[in-house]
Amino acid sequence: METRRDRLRAATVREISETARRILVEEGPEAVTLRAIAREMGMTAPALYRYFGSHGELLRHLVGDLFTELTGELRSALKRVPHDDMGAKCLVVSRQFRAWALAHPREYALLFGTPVRGARHEEVDFAEECAQQLGLTFMELFLELWEKQPFPVPADDEIDPALREQLRRYRDDVLGVDLPLGVIQKFLQCWIRLQGGVSLEVFGHLEFALEDAAPMFELMLTEISAVLGLTYTPPSKG
Amino acid sequence: METRRDRLRAATVREISETARRILVEEGPEAVTLRAIAREMGMTAPALYRYFGSHGELLRHLVGDLFTELTGELRSALKRVPHDDMGAKCLVVSRQFRAWALAHPREYALLFGTPVRGARHEEVDFAEECAQQLGLTFMELFLELWEKQPFPVPADDEIDPALREQLRRYRDDVLGVDLPLGVIQKFLQCWIRLQGGVSLEVFGHLEFALEDAAPMFELMLTEISAVLGLTYTPPSKG
DNA sequence: CGTAAACTGTGAATGGCGTTAACTTCGCAT
DNA sequence: ATGCGAAGTTAACGCCATTCACAGTTTACG
């Protein structure tokens, strides 16, 4: 049952997350220290150990929240698109992903930058579950596209055997769906191009040549659209 | 002139870099502290300030060294390929880039991970110069390919105006070469796919689906080869 | 040669960090 | 009303980067 203390505790956990995020945004990742969070909340650092087992655990919780936020924004952006316009859906979700990354570069770095932060964890992590939700969002869209408007995919025996076996494992053990392996392959190819390109841009690794990578991103979307048999439409000005 | 002290100083600088790198490899990036480096060298931390202005400056120097090493490996790999086999040259340099990244993931993270470490620098950095050398290596190869075996590129007026202007600036102000803008565009597209894909793999962001991303990487190389009109050949077993 | 300057190191100190332990305070259930 | 546990505190440990005053050694020069 929901006691009064439970509510207070949940509120404090929420305040800790919000404070950590504010510091992350305003002062950068290295400023997100237990002492800084506690200071900002009018507490002392050891008190935070009542809520999180360690600094790393607090950060992993924040990562989970961020994954959930990002997933939510993608899903709600999807709802604003005509239900049967698969091309628009794919474009919207891709652009929204990039838009969130650019609007929240430090959060994005926490989610998709070099890992390590607090190293690996044995148990299934809260953050990992949330990350899976994000992956699922893309996967569901891809699956819907495949069912409504099948696009060309390689036959199983056209796929490199070493890759084939891994795709099979991912399909059967993780996704548990019934799809040709070629669809999984195309999905991963698209995802790698999308996340790879966005990461490079957000982390500043394209600045050596491009001040604004938006047109390059759109160029990538035209290519991906072509691969998937979708009609590309330029972004709306809104 | 080259005094005795200069030689000793240079040797110490080298030892500092080597020690820092060893710690980076063996204990991870967060263990690369001034105290740890000094401890390992039988010195005290403040002594290191005689050689580097700060912890961040030391790291930036290390980054420069690493860029130089990577560039060297790519260049020497190129020399082991028949001079006129452009397809093989492109494949070798791409595979060698990935191989170095996988063999030195922590170093790679320092070069291509999320930046920030010590924030921006006003003056032209040693590390930046070294990074430019790496970029130049790829660019020279691309230029050689274009001259020897031109591949299809979009005409200037087929390129998004916003992109066209940036490509022009990059070509004229940075590269200073005489090439169609379409070549620059294709170069960046290829580079983004290459570095984007390798980064995702090295940072573990493909592990959700793939245990070994090598076949996926090769698949990407077949696509890039096709785009550039090159004949793809599988990696040699050696 | 001798001496002053420059270079290379040390030790102590400051302030920040994560984390632990001992201790207080207060809400709440029996 | 009593007692337990949750939520805080302060103090402390051992890290960290960085600065400063100081000492020893090497070099340069008159």
CSV table of N, CA, C and O in Angstrom, one decimal, chain A residues 36-82:
chain,number,residue,atom,x,y,z
A,36,ALA,N,27.4,18.3,-5.3
A,36,ALA,CA,26.8,19.5,-6.0
A,36,ALA,C,25.3,19.3,-6.0
A,36,ALA,O,24.5,20.2,-5.7
A,37,ILE,N,24.8,18.0,-6.2
A,37,ILE,CA,23.4,17.8,-6.2
A,37,ILE,C,22.8,18.1,-4.8
A,37,ILE,O,21.8,18.8,-4.7
A,38,ALA,N,23.5,17.5,-3.8
A,38,ALA,CA,23.0,17.7,-2.4
A,38,ALA,C,23.0,19.2,-2.1
A,38,ALA,O,22.0,19.7,-1.5
A,39,ARG,N,24.1,19.9,-2.4
A,39,ARG,CA,24.2,21.3,-2.1
A,39,ARG,C,23.0,22.1,-2.7
A,39,ARG,O,22.3,22.8,-2.0
A,40,GLU,N,22.7,21.8,-3.9
A,40,GLU,CA,21.6,22.5,-4.6
A,40,GLU,C,20.2,22.2,-4.0
A,40,GLU,O,19.3,22.9,-4.1
A,41,MET,N,20.2,21.0,-3.3
A,41,MET,CA,18.9,20.6,-2.7
A,41,MET,C,18.9,21.0,-1.2
A,41,MET,O,17.9,20.7,-0.5
A,42,GLY,N,19.9,21.7,-0.8
A,42,GLY,CA,20.0,22.0,0.6
A,42,GLY,C,20.2,20.8,1.5
A,42,GLY,O,19.6,20.7,2.6
A,43,MET,N,20.9,19.9,1.0
A,43,MET,CA,21.2,18.7,1.8
A,43,MET,C,22.8,18.4,1.8
A,43,MET,O,23.5,19.2,1.3
A,44,THR,N,23.1,17.3,2.4
A,44,THR,CA,24.5,16.9,2.4
A,44,THR,C,24.7,15.7,1.6
A,44,THR,O,23.7,14.9,1.5
A,45,ALA,N,25.8,15.5,1.0
A,45,ALA,CA,26.1,14.3,0.1
A,45,ALA,C,25.7,13.0,0.7
A,45,ALA,O,25.0,12.2,0.0
A,46,PRO,N,26.1,12.6,1.9
A,46,PRO,CA,25.8,11.3,2.4
A,46,PRO,C,24.3,11.0,2.4
A,46,PRO,O,23.9,9.8,2.3
A,47,ALA,N,23.5,12.0,2.5
A,47,ALA,CA,22.0,11.8,2.5
A,47,ALA,C,21.6,11.1,1.2
A,47,ALA,O,20.6,10.3,1.2
A,48,LEU,N,22.2,11.4,0.1
A,48,LEU,CA,21.8,10.8,-1.1
A,48,LEU,C,21.9,9.3,-1.1
A,48,LEU,O,21.3,8.6,-1.9
A,49,TYR,N,22.8,8.8,-0.3
A,49,TYR,CA,23.0,7.3,-0.2
A,49,TYR,C,21.7,6.6,0.3
A,49,TYR,O,21.6,5.4,0.3
A,50,ARG,N,20.8,7.4,0.9
A,50,ARG,CA,19.5,6.8,1.3
A,50,ARG,C,18.7,6.5,0.1
A,50,ARG,O,17.7,5.7,0.2
A,51,TYR,N,19.0,7.1,-1.1
A,51,TYR,CA,18.2,6.9,-2.3
A,51,TYR,C,18.9,6.2,-3.4
A,51,TYR,O,18.2,5.5,-4.2
A,52,PHE,N,20.2,6.3,-3.4
A,52,PHE,CA,21.0,5.6,-4.5
A,52,PHE,C,22.2,5.0,-3.8
A,52,PHE,O,22.8,5.6,-3.0
A,53,GLY,N,22.5,3.8,-4.3
A,53,GLY,CA,23.7,3.1,-3.7
A,53,GLY,C,25.0,3.7,-4.0
A,53,GLY,O,26.0,3.5,-3.2
A,54,SER,N,25.1,4.5,-5.0
A,54,SER,CA,26.4,5.1,-5.4
A,54,SER,C,26.1,6.2,-6.4
A,54,SER,O,25.0,6.3,-6.9
A,55,HIS,N,27.1,7.0,-6.7
A,55,HIS,CA,27.1,8.0,-7.7
A,55,HIS,C,26.7,7.4,-9.0
A,55,HIS,O,25.8,7.9,-9.7
A,56,GLY,N,27.3,6.3,-9.4
A,56,GLY,CA,27.0,5.6,-10.6
A,56,GLY,C,25.6,5.2,-10.8
A,56,GLY,O,25.0,5.3,-11.8
A,57,GLU,N,25.1,4.7,-9.7
A,57,GLU,CA,23.7,4.2,-9.7
A,57,GLU,C,22.7,5.4,-10.0
A,57,GLU,O,21.8,5.3,-10.7
A,58,LEU,N,23.0,6.5,-9.3
A,58,LEU,CA,22.2,7.7,-9.6
A,58,LEU,C,22.2,8.1,-11.0
A,58,LEU,O,21.2,8.4,-11.7
A,59,LEU,N,23.4,8.0,-11.6
A,59,LEU,CA,23.6,8.4,-13.0
A,59,LEU,C,22.8,7.4,-13.9
A,59,LEU,O,22.1,7.8,-14.9
A,60,ARG,N,22.9,6.1,-13.6
A,60,ARG,CA,22.2,5.1,-14.4
A,60,ARG,C,20.7,5.4,-14.3
A,60,ARG,O,20.0,5.2,-15.3
A,61,HIS,N,20.2,5.8,-13.1
A,61,HIS,CA,18.8,6.1,-13.0
A,61,HIS,C,18.4,7.3,-13.9
A,61,HIS,O,17.4,7.2,-14.6
A,62,LEU,N,19.3,8.3,-13.9
A,62,LEU,CA,19.0,9.4,-14.8
A,62,LEU,C,19.0,9.0,-16.3
A,62,LEU,O,18.2,9.4,-17.0
A,63,VAL,N,19.9,8.1,-16.6
A,63,VAL,CA,20.0,7.6,-18.0
A,63,VAL,C,18.6,7.0,-18.3
A,63,VAL,O,18.1,7.2,-19.4
A,64,GLY,N,18.1,6.2,-17.4
A,64,GLY,CA,16.8,5.5,-17.7
A,64,GLY,C,15.7,6.6,-17.9
A,64,GLY,O,15.0,6.5,-18.9
A,65,ASP,N,15.7,7.6,-17.1
A,65,ASP,CA,14.7,8.7,-17.2
A,65,ASP,C,14.8,9.3,-18.6
A,65,ASP,O,13.8,9.6,-19.3
A,66,LEU,N,16.1,9.5,-19.0
A,66,LEU,CA,16.3,10.2,-20.3
A,66,LEU,C,15.8,9.3,-21.5
A,66,LEU,O,15.2,9.8,-22.4
A,67,PHE,N,16.2,8.1,-21.4
A,67,PHE,CA,15.7,7.1,-22.4
A,67,PHE,C,14.2,7.2,-22.5
A,67,PHE,O,13.6,7.3,-23.6
A,68,THR,N,13.5,7.2,-21.4
A,68,THR,CA,12.1,7.2,-21.4
A,68,THR,C,11.5,8.5,-22.0
A,68,THR,O,10.6,8.5,-22.8
A,69,GLU,N,12.2,9.6,-21.6
A,69,GLU,CA,11.7,10.9,-22.2
A,69,GLU,C,11.8,10.9,-23.7
A,69,GLU,O,10.9,11.2,-24.4
A,70,LEU,N,13.0,10.4,-24.2
A,70,LEU,CA,13.3,10.4,-25.6
A,70,LEU,C,12.3,9.5,-26.3
A,70,LEU,O,11.7,9.9,-27.3
A,71,THR,N,12.1,8.3,-25.8
A,71,THR,CA,11.1,7.4,-26.3
A,71,THR,C,9.7,8.0,-26.4
A,71,THR,O,9.0,7.9,-27.4
A,72,GLY,N,9.3,8.7,-25.3
A,72,GLY,CA,8.0,9.3,-25.3
A,72,GLY,C,7.9,10.4,-26.4
A,72,GLY,O,6.9,10.5,-27.1
A,73,GLU,N,8.9,11.2,-26.6
A,73,GLU,CA,8.9,12.2,-27.6
A,73,GLU,C,8.7,11.6,-29.0
A,73,GLU,O,8.0,12.2,-29.9
A,74,LEU,N,9.5,10.5,-29.2
A,74,LEU,CA,9.4,9.9,-30.5
A,74,LEU,C,8.0,9.4,-30.8
A,74,LEU,O,7.4,9.5,-31.8
A,75,ARG,N,7.4,8.7,-29.7
A,75,ARG,CA,6.1,8.1,-29.9
A,75,ARG,C,5.0,9.2,-30.1
A,75,ARG,O,4.1,9.0,-30.9
A,76,SER,N,5.1,10.3,-29.4
A,76,SER,CA,4.1,11.3,-29.5
A,76,SER,C,4.3,12.0,-30.9
A,76,SER,O,3.3,12.4,-31.4
A,77,ALA,N,5.5,12.1,-31.3
A,77,ALA,CA,5.7,12.7,-32.7
A,77,ALA,C,5.0,11.8,-33.7
A,77,ALA,O,4.5,12.3,-34.7
A,78,LEU,N,5.2,10.5,-33.5
A,78,LEU,CA,4.6,9.5,-34.5
A,78,LEU,C,3.1,9.7,-34.5
A,78,LEU,O,2.4,9.6,-35.6
A,79,LYS,N,2.5,10.0,-33.4
A,79,LYS,CA,1.0,10.1,-33.4
A,79,LYS,C,0.5,11.3,-34.1
A,79,LYS,O,-0.7,11.4,-34.5
A,80,ARG,N,1.4,12.3,-34.4
A,80,ARG,CA,0.9,13.5,-35.1
A,80,ARG,C,1.0,13.3,-36.6
A,80,ARG,O,0.9,14.3,-37.4
A,81,VAL,N,1.3,12.0,-37.1
A,81,VAL,CA,1.4,11.8,-38.5
A,81,VAL,C,0.3,10.9,-38.9
A,81,VAL,O,-0.1,10.0,-38.2
A,82,PRO,N,-0.3,11.1,-40.1
A,82,PRO,CA,-1.3,10.2,-40.7
A,82,PRO,C,-1.0,8.8,-40.5
A,82,PRO,O,0.1,8.4,-40.9
